[in-house]
Amino acid sequence: MGKVEGGMKCVKYLLFVFNFIFWLMGSFVLAVGLWLRFDPETVSLLSGDKAPDTFFIGVYILIGAGSLVMLVGFFGCCGAVRESQCLLGSFFACLLIIFGSEVAAGVFGFLNKDKIIEDVQNFYTKTYNENNNGTLIMSYQKVLNCCGTIASPCSDPEPDKDCETGIKDFFNSKLYIIGYVGIGIAGVMIIGMIFSMVLCCAIRNSREVI
């Protein structure tokens, strides 16, 4: 009985520490999601009436998952301290949901990378052909330090990069952030689910012995 109780306490404290770290990581994911959503440069490029919103879908998934991770991390800490099977079971179920969301965000970022970039490039090209001196076009050129398109390059040698290439470079970096953060946090969640299962089993076995 003493060994069971000692092992359960060890797992309980480990789970508490893990959930606190988990809560911090949720804060980080939420911060990254909010940064990607409200980054002035990104918003200025996708602020047109017909601008593609596919990029923000992955961002919204990150924001939602980050918020849930913070909430679930808090309840996980409470469940570990109180040794509550009900709270730990709920914690495990929520982890499964968030795990799926994080994987979805990561896979979405990687698999739809080319489509998102192509949509933004097409949007820019169409807007450029309609009015190459418009406010939105000026915003693209300023943010991306580019000019013109591949088919209609600028006569000015500076900058020497067309905006289609600039769009590709810019959104590649943003989408990799979504992918790596989503998949990375999902990997950490697997550890949390293992810990919660072990603690639930330890609690049940301890009560059976008593």
Coordinates of N, CA and C in Angstrom, one line a residue:
M1 N 0.8 -1.2 0.0 CA 0.0 0.0 0.0 C 0.9 1.3 0.0
G2 N 1.9 1.2 0.8 CA 2.8 2.3 0.9 C 3.5 2.6 -0.4
K3 N 3.9 1.6 -1.1 CA 4.5 1.7 -2.4 C 3.5 2.3 -3.4
V4 N 2.3 1.9 -3.4 CA 1.3 2.4 -4.3 C 1.1 3.9 -4.0
E5 N 0.9 4.2 -2.7 CA 0.7 5.6 -2.4 C 1.9 6.5 -2.8
G6 N 3.1 6.0 -2.5 CA 4.3 6.8 -2.9 C 4.4 7.0 -4.4
G7 N 4.2 5.9 -5.1 CA 4.2 6.0 -6.6 C 3.1 7.0 -7.1
M8 N 1.9 6.9 -6.5 CA 0.8 7.8 -6.9 C 1.2 9.2 -6.7
K9 N 1.8 9.5 -5.5 CA 2.2 10.9 -5.2 C 3.2 11.4 -6.2
C10 N 4.2 10.5 -6.6 CA 5.2 10.9 -7.5 C 4.6 11.3 -8.9
V11 N 3.7 10.4 -9.3 CA 3.0 10.7 -10.6 C 2.1 11.9 -10.5
K12 N 1.5 12.1 -9.3 CA 0.6 13.3 -9.2 C 1.4 14.6 -9.3
Y13 N 2.5 14.6 -8.6 CA 3.3 15.9 -8.7 C 3.9 16.1 -10.1
L14 N 4.3 15.0 -10.7 CA 4.8 15.1 -12.1 C 3.7 15.6 -13.0
L15 N 2.5 15.1 -12.8 CA 1.4 15.6 -13.7 C 1.0 17.0 -13.4
F16 N 1.1 17.4 -12.1 CA 0.9 18.8 -11.8 C 1.9 19.7 -12.5
V17 N 3.2 19.4 -12.4 CA 4.2 20.2 -13.0 C 4.0 20.2 -14.5
F18 N 3.7 19.0 -15.1 CA 3.5 19.0 -16.5 C 2.3 19.9 -17.0
N19 N 1.3 19.8 -16.2 CA 0.1 20.7 -16.6 C 0.4 22.1 -16.4
F20 N 1.2 22.5 -15.5 CA 1.6 23.9 -15.4 C 2.4 24.3 -16.6
I21 N 3.3 23.4 -17.1 CA 4.1 23.7 -18.3 C 3.1 23.7 -19.5
F22 N 2.2 22.8 -19.4 CA 1.2 22.7 -20.5 C 0.4 24.0 -20.6
W23 N 0.0 24.6 -19.4 CA -0.7 25.8 -19.4 C 0.1 26.9 -20.0
L24 N 1.4 26.9 -19.7 CA 2.3 27.9 -20.3 C 2.4 27.8 -21.8
M25 N 2.5 26.5 -22.3 CA 2.5 26.3 -23.7 C 1.2 26.7 -24.4
G26 N 0.1 26.5 -23.7 CA -1.2 27.0 -24.2 C -1.1 28.5 -24.4
S27 N -0.5 29.2 -23.4 CA -0.4 30.7 -23.5 C 0.4 31.0 -24.7
F28 N 1.5 30.3 -24.9 CA 2.4 30.5 -26.1 C 1.7 30.3 -27.4
V29 N 0.9 29.2 -27.5 CA 0.2 29.0 -28.7 C -0.9 30.1 -29.0
L30 N -1.6 30.5 -27.9 CA -2.5 31.5 -28.1 C -1.9 32.8 -28.5
A31 N -0.7 33.1 -27.9 CA 0.0 34.3 -28.3 C 0.5 34.3 -29.8
V32 N 1.0 33.1 -30.2 CA 1.4 33.0 -31.6 C 0.2 33.2 -32.5
G33 N -0.9 32.6 -32.2 CA -2.1 32.7 -33.0 C -2.6 34.1 -33.1
L34 N -2.6 34.8 -32.0 CA -3.1 36.2 -32.0 C -2.1 37.1 -32.8
W35 N -0.8 36.8 -32.6 CA 0.2 37.6 -33.4 C 0.0 37.4 -34.9
L36 N -0.2 36.1 -35.3 CA -0.4 35.9 -36.8 C -1.7 36.5 -37.3
R37 N -2.7 36.6 -36.4 CA -4.0 37.1 -36.8 C -4.0 38.7 -36.9
F38 N -3.3 39.3 -35.9 CA -3.3 40.7 -35.9 C -2.0 41.4 -36.3
D39 N -1.1 40.6 -36.8 CA 0.2 41.1 -37.3 C -0.1 42.2 -38.4
P40 N 0.3 43.5 -38.2 CA -0.1 44.5 -39.1 C 0.3 44.2 -40.6
E41 N 1.4 43.6 -40.8 CA 1.9 43.3 -42.1 C 0.9 42.3 -42.8
T42 N 0.6 41.2 -42.0 CA -0.3 40.2 -42.6 C -1.7 40.8 -42.9
V43 N -2.2 41.5 -41.9 CA -3.6 42.1 -42.0 C -3.6 43.1 -43.2
S44 N -2.5 43.8 -43.4 CA -2.5 44.8 -44.5 C -2.6 44.1 -45.9
L45 N -2.0 42.9 -46.0 CA -2.0 42.1 -47.2 C -3.3 41.4 -47.5
L46 N -4.1 41.1 -46.5 CA -5.3 40.4 -46.6 C -6.5 41.2 -46.2
S47 N -6.5 42.5 -46.4 CA -7.5 43.4 -45.9 C -8.5 43.7 -47.0
G48 N -8.3 43.3 -48.2 CA -9.1 43.7 -49.4 C -10.5 43.0 -49.3
D49 N -11.5 43.5 -50.0 CA -12.8 42.9 -49.9 C -12.9 41.5 -50.4
K50 N -12.1 41.2 -51.4 CA -12.1 39.8 -52.0 C -10.8 39.1 -51.7
A51 N -10.1 39.5 -50.6 CA -8.9 38.8 -50.3 C -9.1 37.4 -49.7
P52 N -8.3 36.4 -50.1 CA -8.6 35.1 -49.6 C -8.4 35.0 -48.1
D53 N -9.3 34.2 -47.5 CA -9.2 34.1 -46.0 C -8.7 32.7 -45.5
T54 N -8.2 31.9 -46.5 CA -7.8 30.6 -46.2 C -6.7 30.6 -45.1
F55 N -5.8 31.5 -45.2 CA -4.7 31.6 -44.3 C -5.2 31.7 -42.8
F56 N -6.2 32.5 -42.6 CA -6.7 32.8 -41.3 C -7.4 31.6 -40.7
I57 N -7.8 30.6 -41.5 CA -8.5 29.4 -41.0 C -7.5 28.7 -40.0
G58 N -6.3 28.4 -40.5 CA -5.3 27.8 -39.7 C -5.0 28.6 -38.4
V59 N -5.0 29.9 -38.6 CA -4.7 30.8 -37.4 C -5.8 30.7 -36.4
Y60 N -7.1 30.6 -36.8 CA -8.2 30.5 -35.9 C -8.1 29.2 -35.2
I61 N -7.7 28.1 -35.8 CA -7.6 26.8 -35.2 C -6.5 26.9 -34.1
L62 N -5.4 27.6 -34.4 CA -4.4 27.8 -33.3 C -4.9 28.6 -32.1
I63 N -5.6 29.7 -32.4 CA -6.1 30.5 -31.3 C -7.1 29.7 -30.4
G64 N -8.0 28.9 -31.1 CA -9.0 28.1 -30.3 C -8.3 27.1 -29.5
A65 N -7.3 26.4 -30.2 CA -6.6 25.3 -29.5 C -5.8 25.8 -28.3
G66 N -5.1 27.0 -28.5 CA -4.3 27.6 -27.4 C -5.2 28.0 -26.2
S67 N -6.4 28.5 -26.5 CA -7.3 28.9 -25.4 C -7.7 27.6 -24.6
L68 N -8.1 26.6 -25.4 CA -8.5 25.3 -24.7 C -7.4 24.7 -23.9
V69 N -6.1 24.8 -24.5 CA -5.0 24.2 -23.8 C -4.8 24.9 -22.4
M70 N -4.9 26.2 -22.4 CA -4.8 27.0 -21.1 C -5.9 26.5 -20.1
L71 N -7.1 26.4 -20.6 CA -8.2 26.0 -19.7 C -8.0 24.6 -19.2
V72 N -7.7 23.7 -20.1 CA -7.5 22.3 -19.8 C -6.3 22.1 -18.9
G73 N -5.2 22.8 -19.1 CA -4.1 22.8 -18.2 C -4.4 23.1 -16.8
F74 N -5.3 24.1 -16.6 CA -5.7 24.5 -15.3 C -6.5 23.4 -14.6
F75 N -7.5 22.8 -15.4 CA -8.3 21.8 -14.8 C -7.5 20.5 -14.5
G76 N -6.4 20.3 -15.4 CA -5.5 19.2 -15.1 C -4.8 19.3 -13.8
C77 N -4.3 20.6 -13.5 CA -3.6 20.8 -12.3 C -4.6 20.5 -11.1
C78 N -5.8 21.0 -11.2 CA -6.8 20.8 -10.1 C -7.1 19.3 -10.0
G79 N -7.2 18.6 -11.1 CA -7.4 17.1 -11.0 C -6.3 16.4 -10.4
A80 N -5.0 16.8 -10.7 CA -3.9 16.1 -10.1 C -3.8 16.4 -8.6
V81 N -4.0 17.6 -8.2 CA -3.9 17.9 -6.8 C -5.0 17.2 -6.0
R82 N -6.2 17.2 -6.5 CA -7.4 16.6 -5.8 C -7.5 15.1 -6.0
E83 N -6.6 14.6 -6.9 CA -6.7 13.1 -7.2 C -8.1 12.7 -7.7
S84 N -8.7 13.6 -8.5 CA -10.1 13.3 -8.9 C -10.1 12.6 -10.3
Q85 N -10.6 11.4 -10.2 CA -10.7 10.6 -11.5 C -11.6 11.3 -12.5
C86 N -12.7 12.0 -12.0 CA -13.6 12.7 -12.9 C -12.9 13.8 -13.6
L87 N -12.2 14.6 -12.9 CA -11.4 15.7 -13.5 C -10.4 15.2 -14.5
L88 N -9.7 14.2 -14.0 CA -8.6 13.6 -14.9 C -9.2 13.0 -16.1
G89 N -10.3 12.3 -16.0 CA -11.0 11.8 -17.2 C -11.4 12.8 -18.1
S90 N -12.0 13.9 -17.6 CA -12.4 15.1 -18.5 C -11.1 15.7 -19.1
F91 N -10.1 15.8 -18.3 CA -8.8 16.3 -18.8 C -8.3 15.5 -20.0
F92 N -8.4 14.1 -19.9 CA -7.9 13.2 -20.9 C -8.8 13.4 -22.2
A93 N -10.1 13.5 -22.0 CA -11.0 13.7 -23.1 C -10.8 15.0 -23.9
C94 N -10.5 16.0 -23.1 CA -10.3 17.3 -23.7 C -8.9 17.3 -24.5
L95 N -8.0 16.6 -23.9 CA -6.7 16.5 -24.6 C -6.8 15.8 -26.0
L96 N -7.7 14.8 -26.0 CA -7.9 14.2 -27.3 C -8.5 15.2 -28.4
I97 N -9.4 16.0 -27.9 CA -10.0 17.0 -28.8 C -9.0 18.0 -29.3
I98 N -8.2 18.5 -28.3 CA -7.2 19.5 -28.6 C -6.1 18.9 -29.5
F99 N -5.8 17.7 -29.2 CA -4.8 17.0 -30.0 C -5.2 16.9 -31.4
G100 N -6.4 16.6 -31.7 CA -6.9 16.6 -33.1 C -6.9 17.9 -33.7
S101 N -7.2 19.0 -32.9 CA -7.2 20.4 -33.4 C -5.8 20.8 -33.8
E102 N -4.8 20.5 -32.9 CA -3.5 20.9 -33.2 C -2.9 20.2 -34.4
V103 N -3.2 18.9 -34.5 CA -2.7 18.2 -35.7 C -3.3 18.7 -36.9
A104 N -4.6 19.0 -36.8 CA -5.3 19.6 -38.0 C -4.7 20.9 -38.4
A105 N -4.3 21.8 -37.4 CA -3.7 23.0 -37.7 C -2.4 22.8 -38.4
G106 N -1.6 21.9 -37.8 CA -0.3 21.6 -38.4 C -0.4 21.1 -39.8
V107 N -1.2 20.1 -40.0 CA -1.4 19.5 -41.3 C -2.0 20.5 -42.3
F108 N -2.9 21.3 -41.8 CA -3.5 22.3 -42.7 C -2.4 23.3 -43.2
G109 N -1.5 23.7 -42.3 CA -0.5 24.6 -42.6 C 0.5 24.1 -43.7
F110 N 0.8 22.8 -43.6 CA 1.7 22.2 -44.5 C 1.1 21.8 -45.8
L111 N -0.1 21.2 -45.8 CA -0.8 20.7 -47.0 C -1.3 21.8 -47.8
N112 N -1.8 22.9 -47.2 CA -2.5 24.0 -48.0 C -1.5 25.1 -48.2
K113 N -0.3 25.0 -47.9 CA 0.7 26.0 -48.1 C 0.7 26.6 -49.5
D114 N 0.8 25.7 -50.5 CA 0.9 26.1 -51.9 C -0.4 26.7 -52.3
K115 N -1.5 26.2 -51.9 CA -2.8 26.8 -52.3 C -3.0 28.2 -51.7
I116 N -2.7 28.3 -50.5 CA -2.8 29.6 -49.8 C -2.0 30.7 -50.6
I117 N -0.7 30.3 -50.8 CA 0.2 31.2 -51.5 C -0.4 31.6 -52.9
E118 N -0.8 30.5 -53.6 CA -1.4 30.7 -55.0 C -2.6 31.7 -54.9
D119 N -3.5 31.5 -53.9 CA -4.7 32.3 -53.8 C -4.3 33.8 -53.6
V120 N -3.3 34.0 -52.7 CA -2.9 35.4 -52.5 C -2.2 36.0 -53.7
Q121 N -1.4 35.2 -54.4 CA -0.7 35.7 -55.6 C -1.8 36.0 -56.7
N122 N -2.8 35.2 -56.8 CA -3.8 35.5 -57.8 C -4.6 36.8 -57.4
F123 N -4.9 36.9 -56.2 CA -5.6 38.1 -55.7 C -4.7 39.4 -56.0
Y124 N -3.4 39.3 -55.7 CA -2.6 40.4 -55.9 C -2.5 40.7 -57.4
T125 N -2.3 39.7 -58.3 CA -2.2 39.9 -59.7 C -3.4 40.5 -60.3
K126 N -4.6 40.0 -59.8 CA -5.9 40.6 -60.3 C -6.0 42.1 -59.9
T127 N -5.7 42.3 -58.7 CA -5.8 43.7 -58.2 C -4.8 44.6 -58.9
Y128 N -3.6 44.1 -59.1 CA -2.6 44.9 -59.8 C -3.0 45.2 -61.2
N129 N -3.6 44.2 -61.9 CA -4.0 44.5 -63.3 C -5.1 45.5 -63.4
E130 N -5.9 45.5 -62.3 CA -7.1 46.5 -62.3 C -6.6 47.9 -62.0
N131 N -5.7 48.0 -61.1 CA -5.1 49.3 -60.7 C -3.8 49.2 -60.0
N132 N -2.7 49.3 -60.8 CA -1.4 49.1 -60.2 C -0.9 50.2 -59.3
N133 N -1.7 51.2 -59.1 CA -1.3 52.3 -58.2 C -2.3 52.4 -57.0
G134 N -3.1 51.4 -56.8 CA -4.0 51.4 -55.7 C -3.4 51.3 -54.4
T135 N -4.2 51.6 -53.3 CA -3.6 51.6 -52.0 C -3.2 50.2 -51.5
L136 N -4.0 49.2 -51.9 CA -3.6 47.8 -51.5 C -2.3 47.4 -52.2
I137 N -2.1 47.8 -53.5 CA -0.9 47.4 -54.2 C 0.3 48.1 -53.6
M138 N 0.1 49.4 -53.2 CA 1.2 50.1 -52.5 C 1.6 49.4 -51.2
S139 N 0.5 48.9 -50.5 CA 0.8 48.2 -49.2 C 1.6 47.0 -49.5
Y140 N 1.3 46.2 -50.5 CA 2.0 45.0 -50.8 C 3.5 45.3 -51.1
Q141 N 3.7 46.3 -51.9 CA 5.0 46.7 -52.3 C 5.9 47.2 -51.1
K142 N 5.2 47.9 -50.2 CA 5.9 48.4 -49.1 C 6.3 47.3 -48.1
V143 N 5.3 46.5 -47.8 CA 5.5 45.4 -46.8 C 6.5 44.4 -47.3
L144 N 6.4 44.0 -48.5 CA 7.2 42.9 -49.1 C 8.4 43.4 -49.8
N145 N 8.6 44.7 -49.9 CA 9.7 45.3 -50.6 C 9.9 44.7 -52.0
C146 N 8.8 44.8 -52.7 CA 8.7 44.2 -54.1 C 8.0 45.2 -55.0
C147 N 7.9 44.8 -56.3 CA 7.3 45.6 -57.3 C 6.9 44.8 -58.5
G148 N 5.6 45.0 -58.9 CA 5.1 44.4 -60.1 C 4.8 42.9 -60.0
T149 N 4.7 42.2 -61.1 CA 4.5 40.8 -61.1 C 5.5 40.1 -62.1
I150 N 5.5 38.8 -62.1 CA 6.4 38.1 -63.0 C 6.1 38.5 -64.5
A151 N 4.9 38.6 -64.8 CA 4.5 38.9 -66.2 C 4.7 40.4 -66.5
S152 N 4.5 41.2 -65.5 CA 4.7 42.7 -65.7 C 5.7 43.3 -64.6
P153 N 6.9 43.0 -64.8 CA 7.9 43.5 -63.9 C 8.0 45.0 -63.9
C154 N 8.5 45.6 -62.8 CA 8.7 47.1 -62.8 C 9.9 47.5 -63.6
S155 N 9.9 48.6 -64.1 CA 11.1 49.1 -64.8 C 12.2 49.6 -63.9
D156 N 11.7 50.0 -62.7 CA 12.7 50.5 -61.6 C 13.5 49.3 -61.1
P157 N 14.8 49.4 -61.2 CA 15.7 48.3 -60.7 C 15.6 48.0 -59.2
E158 N 15.1 49.0 -58.5 CA 15.0 48.8 -57.0 C 13.5 49.0 -56.6
P159 N 12.9 48.0 -56.0 CA 13.5 46.7 -55.6 C 13.6 45.7 -56.8
D160 N 14.4 44.7 -56.7 CA 14.6 43.8 -57.8 C 13.8 42.5 -57.7
K161 N 12.8 42.5 -56.8 CA 12.0 41.3 -56.6 C 10.5 41.6 -56.9
D162 N 9.9 40.7 -57.7 CA 8.5 40.9 -58.0 C 7.7 40.5 -56.8
C163 N 6.5 40.9 -56.8 CA 5.6 40.7 -55.6 C 5.1 39.3 -55.5
E164 N 5.0 38.6 -56.6 CA 4.6 37.2 -56.5 C 5.6 36.4 -55.7
T165 N 6.9 36.6 -56.0 CA 7.9 36.0 -55.2 C 7.9 36.4 -53.8
G166 N 7.7 37.7 -53.6 CA 7.6 38.3 -52.2 C 6.5 37.6 -51.4
I167 N 5.4 37.4 -52.0 CA 4.2 36.8 -51.4 C 4.6 35.4 -51.0
K168 N 5.2 34.6 -51.9 CA 5.6 33.3 -51.6 C 6.6 33.2 -50.4
D169 N 7.6 34.0 -50.4 CA 8.5 34.0 -49.3 C 7.9 34.4 -47.9
F170 N 7.0 35.4 -48.0 CA 6.4 35.9 -46.8 C 5.4 34.9 -46.2
F171 N 4.5 34.3 -47.0 CA 3.6 33.3 -46.4 C 4.2 32.0 -46.1
N172 N 5.3 31.6 -46.8 CA 6.0 30.4 -46.5 C 6.4 30.4 -45.0
S173 N 7.0 31.5 -44.6 CA 7.5 31.7 -43.2 C 6.4 31.6 -42.2
K174 N 5.2 32.3 -42.5 CA 4.1 32.3 -41.6 C 3.5 30.9 -41.5
L175 N 3.3 30.2 -42.6 CA 2.6 28.9 -42.6 C 3.5 27.8 -41.9
Y176 N 4.8 27.9 -42.0 CA 5.7 27.0 -41.3 C 5.5 27.1 -39.8
I177 N 5.3 28.4 -39.4 CA 5.1 28.6 -37.9 C 3.8 27.9 -37.5
I178 N 2.7 28.0 -38.3 CA 1.5 27.3 -37.9 C 1.7 25.8 -37.9
G179 N 2.4 25.3 -38.9 CA 2.6 23.8 -39.0 C 3.5 23.3 -37.8
Y180 N 4.6 23.9 -37.5 CA 5.5 23.4 -36.5 C 4.9 23.6 -35.1
V181 N 4.3 24.7 -34.9 CA 3.7 24.9 -33.5 C 2.6 23.9 -33.3
G182 N 1.7 23.7 -34.3 CA 0.6 22.8 -34.2 C 1.0 21.4 -33.9
I183 N 2.0 20.9 -34.7 CA 2.5 19.5 -34.6 C 3.3 19.3 -33.3
G184 N 4.1 20.4 -33.0 CA 4.9 20.3 -31.8 C 4.1 20.2 -30.5
I185 N 3.1 21.0 -30.4 CA 2.2 21.0 -29.2 C 1.4 19.7 -29.1
A186 N 1.1 19.1 -30.3 CA 0.3 17.9 -30.3 C 1.2 16.7 -29.8
G187 N 2.5 16.8 -30.1 CA 3.4 15.8 -29.5 C 3.5 15.9 -28.0
V188 N 3.5 17.1 -27.5 CA 3.6 17.2 -26.0 C 2.3 16.7 -25.4
M189 N 1.2 16.8 -26.1 CA -0.1 16.4 -25.5 C -0.1 14.8 -25.3
I190 N 0.6 14.1 -26.2 CA 0.6 12.7 -26.0 C 1.2 12.3 -24.6
I191 N 2.2 13.1 -24.2 CA 2.8 12.8 -22.9 C 1.8 13.1 -21.8
G192 N 1.0 14.2 -22.0 CA 0.0 14.5 -21.0 C -1.1 13.4 -20.9
M193 N -1.5 12.9 -22.0 CA -2.5 11.8 -22.0 C -1.9 10.6 -21.3
I194 N -0.7 10.3 -21.5 CA -0.1 9.1 -20.8 C 0.0 9.3 -19.3
F195 N 0.4 10.5 -18.9 CA 0.5 10.8 -17.5 C -0.9 10.7 -16.8
S196 N -1.9 11.3 -17.5 CA -3.3 11.3 -16.9 C -3.8 9.9 -16.8
M197 N -3.5 9.0 -17.8 CA -3.9 7.6 -17.7 C -3.3 6.9 -16.6
V198 N -1.9 7.1 -16.4 CA -1.2 6.5 -15.3 C -1.7 6.9 -14.0
L199 N -2.0 8.2 -13.8 CA -2.5 8.7 -12.5 C -3.9 8.1 -12.2
C200 N -4.7 8.1 -13.2 CA -6.1 7.5 -13.0 C -6.0 6.0 -12.5
C201 N -5.1 5.3 -13.2 CA -4.9 3.9 -12.8 C -4.4 3.8 -11.4
A202 N -3.4 4.7 -11.0 CA -2.8 4.6 -9.7 C -3.9 5.0 -8.6
I203 N -4.7 5.9 -8.9 CA -5.8 6.3 -8.0 C -6.8 5.1 -7.8
R204 N -7.2 4.5 -8.9 CA -8.1 3.4 -8.8 C -7.5 2.2 -8.0
N205 N -6.2 1.9 -8.3 CA -5.6 0.8 -7.6 C -5.4 1.1 -6.2
S206 N -5.1 2.3 -5.8 CA -4.9 2.7 -4.4 C -6.2 2.5 -3.7
R207 N -7.4 2.9 -4.3 CA -8.7 2.8 -3.6 C -9.1 1.3 -3.5
E208 N -8.7 0.5 -4.5 CA -9.0 -0.9 -4.4 C -8.3 -1.6 -3.3
V209 N -7.0 -1.2 -3.1 CA -6.2 -1.8 -2.0 C -6.7 -1.4 -0.6
I210 N -7.2 -0.1 -0.6 CA -7.8 0.4 0.7 C -9.1 -0.4 1.0

